[in-house]
Coordinates of N, CA and C in Angstrom, one line a residue:
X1 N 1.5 -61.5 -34.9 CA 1.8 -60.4 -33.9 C 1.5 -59.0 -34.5
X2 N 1.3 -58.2 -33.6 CA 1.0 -56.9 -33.6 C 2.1 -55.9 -34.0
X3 N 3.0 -55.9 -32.8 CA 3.8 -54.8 -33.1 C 5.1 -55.0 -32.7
X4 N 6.3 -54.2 -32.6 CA 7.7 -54.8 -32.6 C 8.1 -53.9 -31.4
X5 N 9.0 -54.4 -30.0 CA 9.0 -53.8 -29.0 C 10.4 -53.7 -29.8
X6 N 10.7 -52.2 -29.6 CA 12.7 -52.2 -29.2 C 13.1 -51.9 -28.5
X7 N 13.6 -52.2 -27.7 CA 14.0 -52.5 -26.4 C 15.8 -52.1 -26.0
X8 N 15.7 -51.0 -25.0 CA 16.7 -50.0 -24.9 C 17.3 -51.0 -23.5
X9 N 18.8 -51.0 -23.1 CA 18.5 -51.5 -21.5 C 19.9 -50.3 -21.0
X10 N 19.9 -49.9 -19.5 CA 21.2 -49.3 -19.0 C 21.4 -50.7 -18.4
X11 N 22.7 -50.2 -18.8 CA 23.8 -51.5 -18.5 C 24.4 -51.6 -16.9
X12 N 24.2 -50.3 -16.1 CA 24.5 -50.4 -14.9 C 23.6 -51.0 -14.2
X13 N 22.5 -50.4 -14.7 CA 21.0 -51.8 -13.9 C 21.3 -53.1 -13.7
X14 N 21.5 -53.5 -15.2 CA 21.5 -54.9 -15.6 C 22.4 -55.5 -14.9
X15 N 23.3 -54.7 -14.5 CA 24.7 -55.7 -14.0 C 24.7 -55.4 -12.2
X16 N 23.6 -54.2 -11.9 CA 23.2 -54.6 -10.4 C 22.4 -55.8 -10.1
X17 N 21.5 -56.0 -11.1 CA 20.4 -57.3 -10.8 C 21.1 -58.4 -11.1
X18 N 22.4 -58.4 -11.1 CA 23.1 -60.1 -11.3 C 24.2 -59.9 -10.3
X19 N 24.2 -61.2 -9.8 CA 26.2 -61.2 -9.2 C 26.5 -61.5 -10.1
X20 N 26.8 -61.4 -11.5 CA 27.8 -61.9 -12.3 C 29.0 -61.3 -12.6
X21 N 29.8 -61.0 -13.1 CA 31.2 -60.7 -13.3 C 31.1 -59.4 -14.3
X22 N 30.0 -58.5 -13.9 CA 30.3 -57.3 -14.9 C 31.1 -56.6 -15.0
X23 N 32.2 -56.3 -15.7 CA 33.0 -55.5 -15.4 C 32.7 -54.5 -16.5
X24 N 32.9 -53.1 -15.5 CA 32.9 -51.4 -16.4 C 32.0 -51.8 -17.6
X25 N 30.1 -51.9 -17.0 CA 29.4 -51.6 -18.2 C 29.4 -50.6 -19.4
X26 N 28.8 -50.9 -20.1 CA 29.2 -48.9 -21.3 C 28.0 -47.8 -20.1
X27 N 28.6 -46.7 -20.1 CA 27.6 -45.9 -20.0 C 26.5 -45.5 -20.5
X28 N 26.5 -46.3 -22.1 CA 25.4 -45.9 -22.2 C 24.5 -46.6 -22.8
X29 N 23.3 -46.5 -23.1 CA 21.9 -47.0 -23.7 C 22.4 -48.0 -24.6
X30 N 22.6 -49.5 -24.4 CA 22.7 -50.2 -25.2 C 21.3 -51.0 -25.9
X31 N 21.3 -52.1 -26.8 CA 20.0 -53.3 -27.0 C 19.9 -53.8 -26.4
X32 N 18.9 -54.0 -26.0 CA 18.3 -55.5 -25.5 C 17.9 -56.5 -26.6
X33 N 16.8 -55.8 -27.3 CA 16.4 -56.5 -28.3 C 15.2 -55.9 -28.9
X34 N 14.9 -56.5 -30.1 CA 13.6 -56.1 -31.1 C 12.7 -57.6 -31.3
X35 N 11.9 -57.3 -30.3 CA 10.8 -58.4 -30.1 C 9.5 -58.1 -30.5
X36 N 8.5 -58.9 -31.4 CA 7.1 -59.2 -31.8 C 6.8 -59.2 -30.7
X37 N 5.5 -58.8 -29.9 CA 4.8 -58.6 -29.3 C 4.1 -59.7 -29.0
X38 N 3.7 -60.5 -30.1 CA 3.6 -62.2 -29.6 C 4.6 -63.2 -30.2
X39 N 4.7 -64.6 -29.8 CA 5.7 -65.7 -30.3 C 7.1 -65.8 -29.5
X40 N 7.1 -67.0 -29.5 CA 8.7 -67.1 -29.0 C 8.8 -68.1 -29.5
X41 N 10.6 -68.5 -30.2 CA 11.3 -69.7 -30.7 C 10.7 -70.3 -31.8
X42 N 9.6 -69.1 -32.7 CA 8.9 -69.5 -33.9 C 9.7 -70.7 -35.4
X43 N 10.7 -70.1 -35.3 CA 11.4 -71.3 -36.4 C 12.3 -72.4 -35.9
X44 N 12.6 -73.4 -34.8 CA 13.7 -73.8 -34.2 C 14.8 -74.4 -34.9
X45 N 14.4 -74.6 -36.2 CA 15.5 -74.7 -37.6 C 16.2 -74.3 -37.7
X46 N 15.9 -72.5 -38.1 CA 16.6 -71.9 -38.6 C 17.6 -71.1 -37.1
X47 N 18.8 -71.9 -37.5 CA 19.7 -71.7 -36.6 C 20.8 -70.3 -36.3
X48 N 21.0 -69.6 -35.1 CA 22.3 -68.3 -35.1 C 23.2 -68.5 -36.1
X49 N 23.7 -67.6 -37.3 CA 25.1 -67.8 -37.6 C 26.2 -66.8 -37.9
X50 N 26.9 -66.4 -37.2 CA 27.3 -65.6 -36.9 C 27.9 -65.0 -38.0
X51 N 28.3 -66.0 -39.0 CA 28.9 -65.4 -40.1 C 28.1 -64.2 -41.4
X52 N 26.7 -64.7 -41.1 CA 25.6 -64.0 -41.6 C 25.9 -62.3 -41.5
X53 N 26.4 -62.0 -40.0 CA 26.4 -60.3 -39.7 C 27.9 -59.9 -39.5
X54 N 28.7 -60.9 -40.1 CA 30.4 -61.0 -39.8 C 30.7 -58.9 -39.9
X55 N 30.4 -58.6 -41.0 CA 30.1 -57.1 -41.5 C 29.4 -56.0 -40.7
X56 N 28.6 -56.6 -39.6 CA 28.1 -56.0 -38.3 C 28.4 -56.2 -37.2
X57 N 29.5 -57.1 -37.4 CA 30.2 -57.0 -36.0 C 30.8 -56.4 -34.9
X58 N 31.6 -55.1 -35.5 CA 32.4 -54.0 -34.3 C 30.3 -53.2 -34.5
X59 N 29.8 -53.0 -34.5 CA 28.5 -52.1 -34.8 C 28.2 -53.0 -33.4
X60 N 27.6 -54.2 -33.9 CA 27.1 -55.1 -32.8 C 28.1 -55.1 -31.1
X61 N 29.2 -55.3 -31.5 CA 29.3 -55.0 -29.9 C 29.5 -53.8 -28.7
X62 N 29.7 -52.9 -29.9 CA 29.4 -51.1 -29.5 C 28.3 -51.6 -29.2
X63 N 27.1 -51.5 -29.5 CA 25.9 -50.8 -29.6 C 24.9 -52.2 -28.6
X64 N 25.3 -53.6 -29.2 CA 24.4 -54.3 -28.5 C 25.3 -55.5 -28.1
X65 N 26.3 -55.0 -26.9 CA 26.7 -56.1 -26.1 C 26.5 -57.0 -25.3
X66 N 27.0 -57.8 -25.2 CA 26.5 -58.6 -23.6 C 27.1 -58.1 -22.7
X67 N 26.3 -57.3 -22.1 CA 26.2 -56.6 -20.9 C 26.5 -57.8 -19.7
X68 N 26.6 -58.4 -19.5 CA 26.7 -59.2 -18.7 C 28.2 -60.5 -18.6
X69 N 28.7 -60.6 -19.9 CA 29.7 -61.4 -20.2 C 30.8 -60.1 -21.2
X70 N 31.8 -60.6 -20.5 CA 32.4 -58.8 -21.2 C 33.2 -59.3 -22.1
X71 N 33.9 -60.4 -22.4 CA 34.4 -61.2 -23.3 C 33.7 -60.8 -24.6
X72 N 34.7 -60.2 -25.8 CA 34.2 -59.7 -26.9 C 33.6 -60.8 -27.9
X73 N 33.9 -62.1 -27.7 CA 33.6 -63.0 -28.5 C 32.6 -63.9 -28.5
X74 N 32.0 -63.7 -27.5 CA 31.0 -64.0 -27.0 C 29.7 -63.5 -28.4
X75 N 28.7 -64.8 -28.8 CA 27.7 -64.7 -29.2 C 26.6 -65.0 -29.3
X76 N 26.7 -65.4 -28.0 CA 25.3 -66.2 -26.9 C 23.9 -65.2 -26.8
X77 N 24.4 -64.0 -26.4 CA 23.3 -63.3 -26.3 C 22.4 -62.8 -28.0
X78 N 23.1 -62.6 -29.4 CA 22.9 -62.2 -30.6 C 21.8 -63.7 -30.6
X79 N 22.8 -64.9 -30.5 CA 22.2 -66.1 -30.7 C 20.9 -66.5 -30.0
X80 N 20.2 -66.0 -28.6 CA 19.3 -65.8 -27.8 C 18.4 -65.0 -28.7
X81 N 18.7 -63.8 -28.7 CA 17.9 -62.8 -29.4 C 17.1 -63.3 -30.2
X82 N 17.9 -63.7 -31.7 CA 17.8 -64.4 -32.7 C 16.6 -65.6 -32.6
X83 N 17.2 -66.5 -32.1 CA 16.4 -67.7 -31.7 C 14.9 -67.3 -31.2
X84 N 15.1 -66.5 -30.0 CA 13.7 -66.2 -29.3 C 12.9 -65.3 -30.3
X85 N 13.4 -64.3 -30.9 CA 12.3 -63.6 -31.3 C 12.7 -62.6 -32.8
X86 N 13.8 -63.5 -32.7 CA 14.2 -63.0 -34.7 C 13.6 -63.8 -35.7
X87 N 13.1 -65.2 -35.4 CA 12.7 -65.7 -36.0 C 11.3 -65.9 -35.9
X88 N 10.7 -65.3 -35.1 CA 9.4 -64.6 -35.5 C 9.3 -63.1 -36.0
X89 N 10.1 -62.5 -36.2 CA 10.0 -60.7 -36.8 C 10.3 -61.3 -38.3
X90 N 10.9 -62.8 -38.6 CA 11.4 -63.1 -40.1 C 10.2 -63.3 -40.8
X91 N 9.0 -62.7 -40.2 CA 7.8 -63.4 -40.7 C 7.6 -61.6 -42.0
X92 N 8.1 -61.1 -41.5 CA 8.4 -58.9 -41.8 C 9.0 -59.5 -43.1
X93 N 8.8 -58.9 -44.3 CA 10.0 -59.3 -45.2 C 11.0 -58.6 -45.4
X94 N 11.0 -57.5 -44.6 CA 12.1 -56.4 -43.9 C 13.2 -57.0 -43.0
X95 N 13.1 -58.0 -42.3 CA 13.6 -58.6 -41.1 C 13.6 -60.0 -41.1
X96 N 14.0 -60.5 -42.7 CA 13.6 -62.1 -43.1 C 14.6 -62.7 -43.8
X97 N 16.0 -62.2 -42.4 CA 17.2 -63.0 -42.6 C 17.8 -62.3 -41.2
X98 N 19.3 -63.0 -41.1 CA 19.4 -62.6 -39.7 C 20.3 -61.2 -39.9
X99 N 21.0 -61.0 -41.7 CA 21.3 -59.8 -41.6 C 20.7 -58.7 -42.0
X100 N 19.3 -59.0 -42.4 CA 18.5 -57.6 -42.2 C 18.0 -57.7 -40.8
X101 N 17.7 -58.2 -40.1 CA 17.0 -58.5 -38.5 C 17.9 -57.9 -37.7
X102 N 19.1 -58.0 -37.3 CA 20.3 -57.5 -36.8 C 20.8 -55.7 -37.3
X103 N 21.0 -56.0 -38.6 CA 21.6 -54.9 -39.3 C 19.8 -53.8 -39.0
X104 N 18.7 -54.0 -39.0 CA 17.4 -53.1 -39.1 C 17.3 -52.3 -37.3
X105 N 17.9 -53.7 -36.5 CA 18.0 -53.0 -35.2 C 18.9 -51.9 -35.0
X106 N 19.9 -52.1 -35.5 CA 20.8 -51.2 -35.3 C 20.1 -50.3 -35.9
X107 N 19.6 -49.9 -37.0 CA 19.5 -48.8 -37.7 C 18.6 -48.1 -36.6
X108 N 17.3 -48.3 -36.0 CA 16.2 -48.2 -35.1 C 17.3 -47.9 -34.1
X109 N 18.5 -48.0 -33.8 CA 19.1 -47.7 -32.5 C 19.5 -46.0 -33.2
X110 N 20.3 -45.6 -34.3 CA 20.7 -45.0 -34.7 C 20.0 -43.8 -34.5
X111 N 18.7 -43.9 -34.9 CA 16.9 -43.4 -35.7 C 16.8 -42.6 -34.4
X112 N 16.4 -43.5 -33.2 CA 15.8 -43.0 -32.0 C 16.8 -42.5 -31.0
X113 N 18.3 -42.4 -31.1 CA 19.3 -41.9 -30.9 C 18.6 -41.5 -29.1
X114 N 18.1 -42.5 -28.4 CA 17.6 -42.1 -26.8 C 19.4 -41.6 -26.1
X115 N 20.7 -41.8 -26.1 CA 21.6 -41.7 -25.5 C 22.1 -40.0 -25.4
X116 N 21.9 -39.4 -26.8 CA 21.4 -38.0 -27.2 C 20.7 -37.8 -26.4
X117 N 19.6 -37.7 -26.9 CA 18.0 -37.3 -26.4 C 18.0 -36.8 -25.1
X118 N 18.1 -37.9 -23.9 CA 18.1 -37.9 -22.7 C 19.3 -36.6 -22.0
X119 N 20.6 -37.0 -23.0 CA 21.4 -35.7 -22.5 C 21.0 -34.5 -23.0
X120 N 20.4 -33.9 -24.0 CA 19.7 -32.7 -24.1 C 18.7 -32.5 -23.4
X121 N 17.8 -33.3 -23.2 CA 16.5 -33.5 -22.1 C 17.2 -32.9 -20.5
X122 N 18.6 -33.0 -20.1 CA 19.3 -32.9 -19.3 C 19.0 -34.3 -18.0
X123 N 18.3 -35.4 -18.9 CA 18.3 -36.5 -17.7 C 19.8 -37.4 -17.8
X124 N 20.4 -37.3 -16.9 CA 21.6 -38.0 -16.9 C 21.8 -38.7 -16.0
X125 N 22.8 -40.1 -15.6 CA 22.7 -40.6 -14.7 C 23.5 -39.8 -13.6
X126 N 22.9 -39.9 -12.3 CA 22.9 -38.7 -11.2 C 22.6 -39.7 -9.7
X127 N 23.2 -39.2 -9.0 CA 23.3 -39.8 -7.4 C 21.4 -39.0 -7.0
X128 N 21.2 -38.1 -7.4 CA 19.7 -37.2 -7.3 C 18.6 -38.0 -7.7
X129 N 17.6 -38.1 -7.4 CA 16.5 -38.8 -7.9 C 15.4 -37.9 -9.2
X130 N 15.0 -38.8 -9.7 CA 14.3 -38.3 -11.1 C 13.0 -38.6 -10.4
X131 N 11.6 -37.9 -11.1 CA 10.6 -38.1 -11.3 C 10.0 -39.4 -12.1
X132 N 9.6 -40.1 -12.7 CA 9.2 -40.7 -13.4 C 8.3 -39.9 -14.5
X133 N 7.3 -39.1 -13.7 CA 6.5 -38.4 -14.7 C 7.1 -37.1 -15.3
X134 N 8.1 -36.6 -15.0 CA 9.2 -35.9 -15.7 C 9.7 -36.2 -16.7
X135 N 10.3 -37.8 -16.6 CA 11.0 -38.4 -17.4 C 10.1 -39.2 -18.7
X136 N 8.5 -39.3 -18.4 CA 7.7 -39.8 -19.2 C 7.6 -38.7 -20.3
X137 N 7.1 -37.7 -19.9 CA 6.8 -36.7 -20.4 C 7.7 -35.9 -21.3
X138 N 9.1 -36.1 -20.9 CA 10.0 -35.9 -22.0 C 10.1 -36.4 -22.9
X139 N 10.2 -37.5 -22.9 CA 10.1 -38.8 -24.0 C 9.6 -38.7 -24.8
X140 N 7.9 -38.6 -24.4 CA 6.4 -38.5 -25.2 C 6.5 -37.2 -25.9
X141 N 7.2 -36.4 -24.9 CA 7.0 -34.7 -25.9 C 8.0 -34.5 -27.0
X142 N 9.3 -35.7 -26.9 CA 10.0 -35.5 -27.9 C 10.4 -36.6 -29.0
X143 N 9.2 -37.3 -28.5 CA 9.4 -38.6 -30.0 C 7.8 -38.7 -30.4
X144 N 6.8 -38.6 -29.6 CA 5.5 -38.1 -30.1 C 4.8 -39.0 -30.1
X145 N 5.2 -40.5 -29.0 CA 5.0 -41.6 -28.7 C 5.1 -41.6 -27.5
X146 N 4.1 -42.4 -26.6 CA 4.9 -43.1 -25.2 C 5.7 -44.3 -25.3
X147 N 6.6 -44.5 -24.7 CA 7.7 -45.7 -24.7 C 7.2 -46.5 -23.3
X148 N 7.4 -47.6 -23.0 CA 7.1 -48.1 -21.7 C 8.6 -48.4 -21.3
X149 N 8.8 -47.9 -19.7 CA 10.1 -47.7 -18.7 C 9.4 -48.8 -18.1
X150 N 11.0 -49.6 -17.5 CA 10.9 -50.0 -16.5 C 11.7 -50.0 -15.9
X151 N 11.7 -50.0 -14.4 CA 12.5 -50.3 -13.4 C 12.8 -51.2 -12.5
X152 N 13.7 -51.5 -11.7 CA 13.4 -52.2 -10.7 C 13.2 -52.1 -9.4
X153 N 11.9 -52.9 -8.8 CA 11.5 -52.6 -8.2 C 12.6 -51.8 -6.5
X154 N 12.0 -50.9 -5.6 CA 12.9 -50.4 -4.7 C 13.8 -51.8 -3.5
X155 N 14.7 -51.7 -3.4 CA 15.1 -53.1 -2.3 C 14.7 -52.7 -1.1
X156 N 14.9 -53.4 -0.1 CA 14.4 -53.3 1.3 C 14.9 -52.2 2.1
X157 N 14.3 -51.5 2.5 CA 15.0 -50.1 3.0 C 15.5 -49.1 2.3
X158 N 15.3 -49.1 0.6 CA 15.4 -48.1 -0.2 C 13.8 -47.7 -0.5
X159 N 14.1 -46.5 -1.2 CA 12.6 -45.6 -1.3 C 12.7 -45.5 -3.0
X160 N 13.8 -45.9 -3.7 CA 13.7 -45.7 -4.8 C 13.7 -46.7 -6.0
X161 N 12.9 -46.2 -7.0 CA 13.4 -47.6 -8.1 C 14.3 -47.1 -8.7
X162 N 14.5 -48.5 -9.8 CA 16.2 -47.6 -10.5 C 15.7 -48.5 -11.9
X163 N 15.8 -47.3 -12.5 CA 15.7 -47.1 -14.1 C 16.5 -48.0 -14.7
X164 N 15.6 -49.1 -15.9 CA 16.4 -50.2 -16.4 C 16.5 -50.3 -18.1
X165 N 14.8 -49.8 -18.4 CA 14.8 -50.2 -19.6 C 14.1 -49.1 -20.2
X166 N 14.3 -48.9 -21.7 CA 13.2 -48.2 -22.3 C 12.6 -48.9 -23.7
X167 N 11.4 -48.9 -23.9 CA 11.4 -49.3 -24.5 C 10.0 -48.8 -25.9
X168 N 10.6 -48.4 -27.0 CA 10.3 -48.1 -27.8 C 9.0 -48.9 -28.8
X169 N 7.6 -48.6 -29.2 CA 6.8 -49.8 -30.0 C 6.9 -49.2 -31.4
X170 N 7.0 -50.1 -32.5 CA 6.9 -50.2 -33.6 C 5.6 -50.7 -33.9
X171 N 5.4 -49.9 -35.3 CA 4.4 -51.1 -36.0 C 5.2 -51.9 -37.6
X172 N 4.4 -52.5 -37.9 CA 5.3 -53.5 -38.9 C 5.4 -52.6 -40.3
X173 N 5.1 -51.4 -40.2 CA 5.9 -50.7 -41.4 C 6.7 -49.9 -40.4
X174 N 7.7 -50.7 -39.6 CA 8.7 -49.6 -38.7 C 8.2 -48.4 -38.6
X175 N 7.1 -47.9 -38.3 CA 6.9 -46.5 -37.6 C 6.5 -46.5 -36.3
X176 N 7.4 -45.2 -35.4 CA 6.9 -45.5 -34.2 C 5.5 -45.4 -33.7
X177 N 4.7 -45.9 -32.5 CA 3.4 -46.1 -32.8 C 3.6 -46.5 -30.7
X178 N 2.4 -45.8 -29.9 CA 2.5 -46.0 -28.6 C 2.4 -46.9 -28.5
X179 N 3.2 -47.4 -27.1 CA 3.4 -48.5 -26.5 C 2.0 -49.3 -25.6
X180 N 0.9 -48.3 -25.3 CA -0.3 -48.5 -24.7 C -1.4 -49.3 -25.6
X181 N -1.5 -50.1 -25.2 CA -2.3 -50.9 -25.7 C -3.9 -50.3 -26.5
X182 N -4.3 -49.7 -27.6 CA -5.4 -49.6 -27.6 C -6.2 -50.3 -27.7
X183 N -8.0 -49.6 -27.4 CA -8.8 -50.4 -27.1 C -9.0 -51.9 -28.0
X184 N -9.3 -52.8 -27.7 CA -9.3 -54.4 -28.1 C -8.1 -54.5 -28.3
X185 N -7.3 -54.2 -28.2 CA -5.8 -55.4 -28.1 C -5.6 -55.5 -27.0
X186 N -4.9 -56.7 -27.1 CA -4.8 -56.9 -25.5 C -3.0 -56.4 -24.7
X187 N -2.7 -56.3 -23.5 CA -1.9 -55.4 -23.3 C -0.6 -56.3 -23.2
X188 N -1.2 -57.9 -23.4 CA -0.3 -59.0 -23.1 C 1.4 -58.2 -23.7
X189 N 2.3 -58.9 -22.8 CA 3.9 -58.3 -23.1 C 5.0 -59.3 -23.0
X190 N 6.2 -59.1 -23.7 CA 6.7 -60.5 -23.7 C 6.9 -60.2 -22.2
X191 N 7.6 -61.5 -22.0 CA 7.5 -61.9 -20.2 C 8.8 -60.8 -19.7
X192 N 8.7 -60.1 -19.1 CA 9.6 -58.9 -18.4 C 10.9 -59.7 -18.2
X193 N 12.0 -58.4 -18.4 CA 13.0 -59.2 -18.3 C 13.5 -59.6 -17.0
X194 N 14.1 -60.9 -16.8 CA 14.5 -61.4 -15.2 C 15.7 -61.7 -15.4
X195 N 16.7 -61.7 -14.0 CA 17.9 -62.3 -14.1 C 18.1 -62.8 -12.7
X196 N 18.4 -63.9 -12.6 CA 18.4 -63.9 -10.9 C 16.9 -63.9 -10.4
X197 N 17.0 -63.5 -9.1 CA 15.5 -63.4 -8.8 C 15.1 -61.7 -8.7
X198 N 15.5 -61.4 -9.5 CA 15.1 -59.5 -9.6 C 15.0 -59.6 -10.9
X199 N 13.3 -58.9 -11.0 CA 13.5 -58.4 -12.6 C 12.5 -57.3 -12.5
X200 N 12.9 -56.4 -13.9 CA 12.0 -55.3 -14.1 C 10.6 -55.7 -14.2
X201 N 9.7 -54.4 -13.8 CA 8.5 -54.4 -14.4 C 8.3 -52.8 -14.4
X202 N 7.1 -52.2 -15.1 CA 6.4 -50.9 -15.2 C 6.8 -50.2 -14.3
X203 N 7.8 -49.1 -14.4 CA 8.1 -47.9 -13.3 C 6.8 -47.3 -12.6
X204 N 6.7 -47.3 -11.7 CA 5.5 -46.4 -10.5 C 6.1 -45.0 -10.9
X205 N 4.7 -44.7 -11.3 CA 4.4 -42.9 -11.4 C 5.2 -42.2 -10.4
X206 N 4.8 -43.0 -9.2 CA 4.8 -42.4 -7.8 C 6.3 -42.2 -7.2
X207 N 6.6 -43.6 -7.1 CA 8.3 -43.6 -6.6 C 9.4 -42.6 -7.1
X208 N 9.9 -42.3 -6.4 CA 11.5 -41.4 -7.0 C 12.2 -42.5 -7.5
X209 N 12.5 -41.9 -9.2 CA 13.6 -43.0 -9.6 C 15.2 -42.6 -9.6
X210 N 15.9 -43.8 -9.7 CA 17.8 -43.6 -10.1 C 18.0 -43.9 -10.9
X211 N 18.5 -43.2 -11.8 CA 18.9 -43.6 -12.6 C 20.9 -43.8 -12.4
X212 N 21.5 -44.9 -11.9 CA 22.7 -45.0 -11.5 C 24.2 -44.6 -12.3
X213 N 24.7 -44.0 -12.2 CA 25.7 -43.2 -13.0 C 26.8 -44.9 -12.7
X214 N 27.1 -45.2 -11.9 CA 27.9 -46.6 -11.8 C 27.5 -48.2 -11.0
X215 N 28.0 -48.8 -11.1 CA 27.7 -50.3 -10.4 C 27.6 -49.6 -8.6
X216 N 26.9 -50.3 -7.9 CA 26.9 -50.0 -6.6 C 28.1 -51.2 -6.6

């Protein structure tokens, strides 16, 4: 693989694209994950253990909870992560155990501090609609990268999409590096995230986005 996606998600999205039992997402910018660009399920040996990041635990569920299952004990989603695409970044010898892989994301959450950013930027979550090219353009002018947004797409009789993800590219000496494919690589992406039968893809320039301040 090429490069390392880090992957930002709002937790109010996430928990509109599910009927699941979200209760009072965090407001703010949680993980999704830090995924290689290609591979999935590269080692199926080397198994989650939770005792590995015992030390990163109140960190981990601040910062990258299951947004979806609000039970603190839960480690289904770390164990997901892990499995799908920690054990391909273990190939990094930066990221070649599960408590540097875990403990390196966090730090990359700290670094790029988007929960900041956005509120100095003055984008906040708002009943008002955002630009997308407003919101690109902040980003790019204040990390000196473009990140790839996505949204989901508008429902039936709305005009708007609603802001889900952001997502940050690495290269394999962790520096940030655009998310736009240049020429000869190819633009291939891990498979967008889905839950249910809604999932994100690439925000339209065009559409007015939401960013949702709470659960509809």
């Amino acid at each position: 693989w090429k490069k390392l996606y880090f992957v930002h998600h709002w937790p109010v999205t996430v928990c509109k694209m599910t009927a699941n039992d979200c209760q009072d997402p965090p407001q703010y910018w949680t993980i999704h994950g830090l995924w290689p660009d290609k591979g999935e399920e590269c080692n199926r040996s080397w198994h989650f253990n939770v005792s590995e990041i015992k030390d990163l635990l109140s960190d981990m569920r601040h910062y990258w909870p299951d947004v979806l299952h609000s039970s603190l004990n839960r480690t289904q989603f770390w164990k997901h992560e892990w499995d799908k695409h920690g054990t391909c970044a273990a190939t990094l010898e930066i990221l070649n155990s599960q408590k540097k892989y875990f403990s390196k994301a966090l730090e990359l959450y700290q670094h790029i501090d988007l929960n900041s950013f956005l509120l100095k930027a003055g984008i906040k979550p708002s009943s008002s609609y955002y630009q997308m090219i407003d919101m690109k353009e902040a980003l790019t002018r204040f990390y000196g990268v473009t990140p790839k947004i996505q949204c989901l797409p508008p429902e039936e009789g709305e005009k708007a999409q609603t802001l889900g993800q952001i997502e940050f590219c690495f290269t394999k000496e962790l520096q940030l590096r655009n998310c736009t494919a240049p020429e000869g690589e190819s633009a291939s992406m891990p498979t967008d995230f889905k839950l249910g039968s809604e999932e994100l893809s690439i925000c339209s320039d065009t559409l007015p986005t939401y960013y949702p301040p709470q659960v509809q």
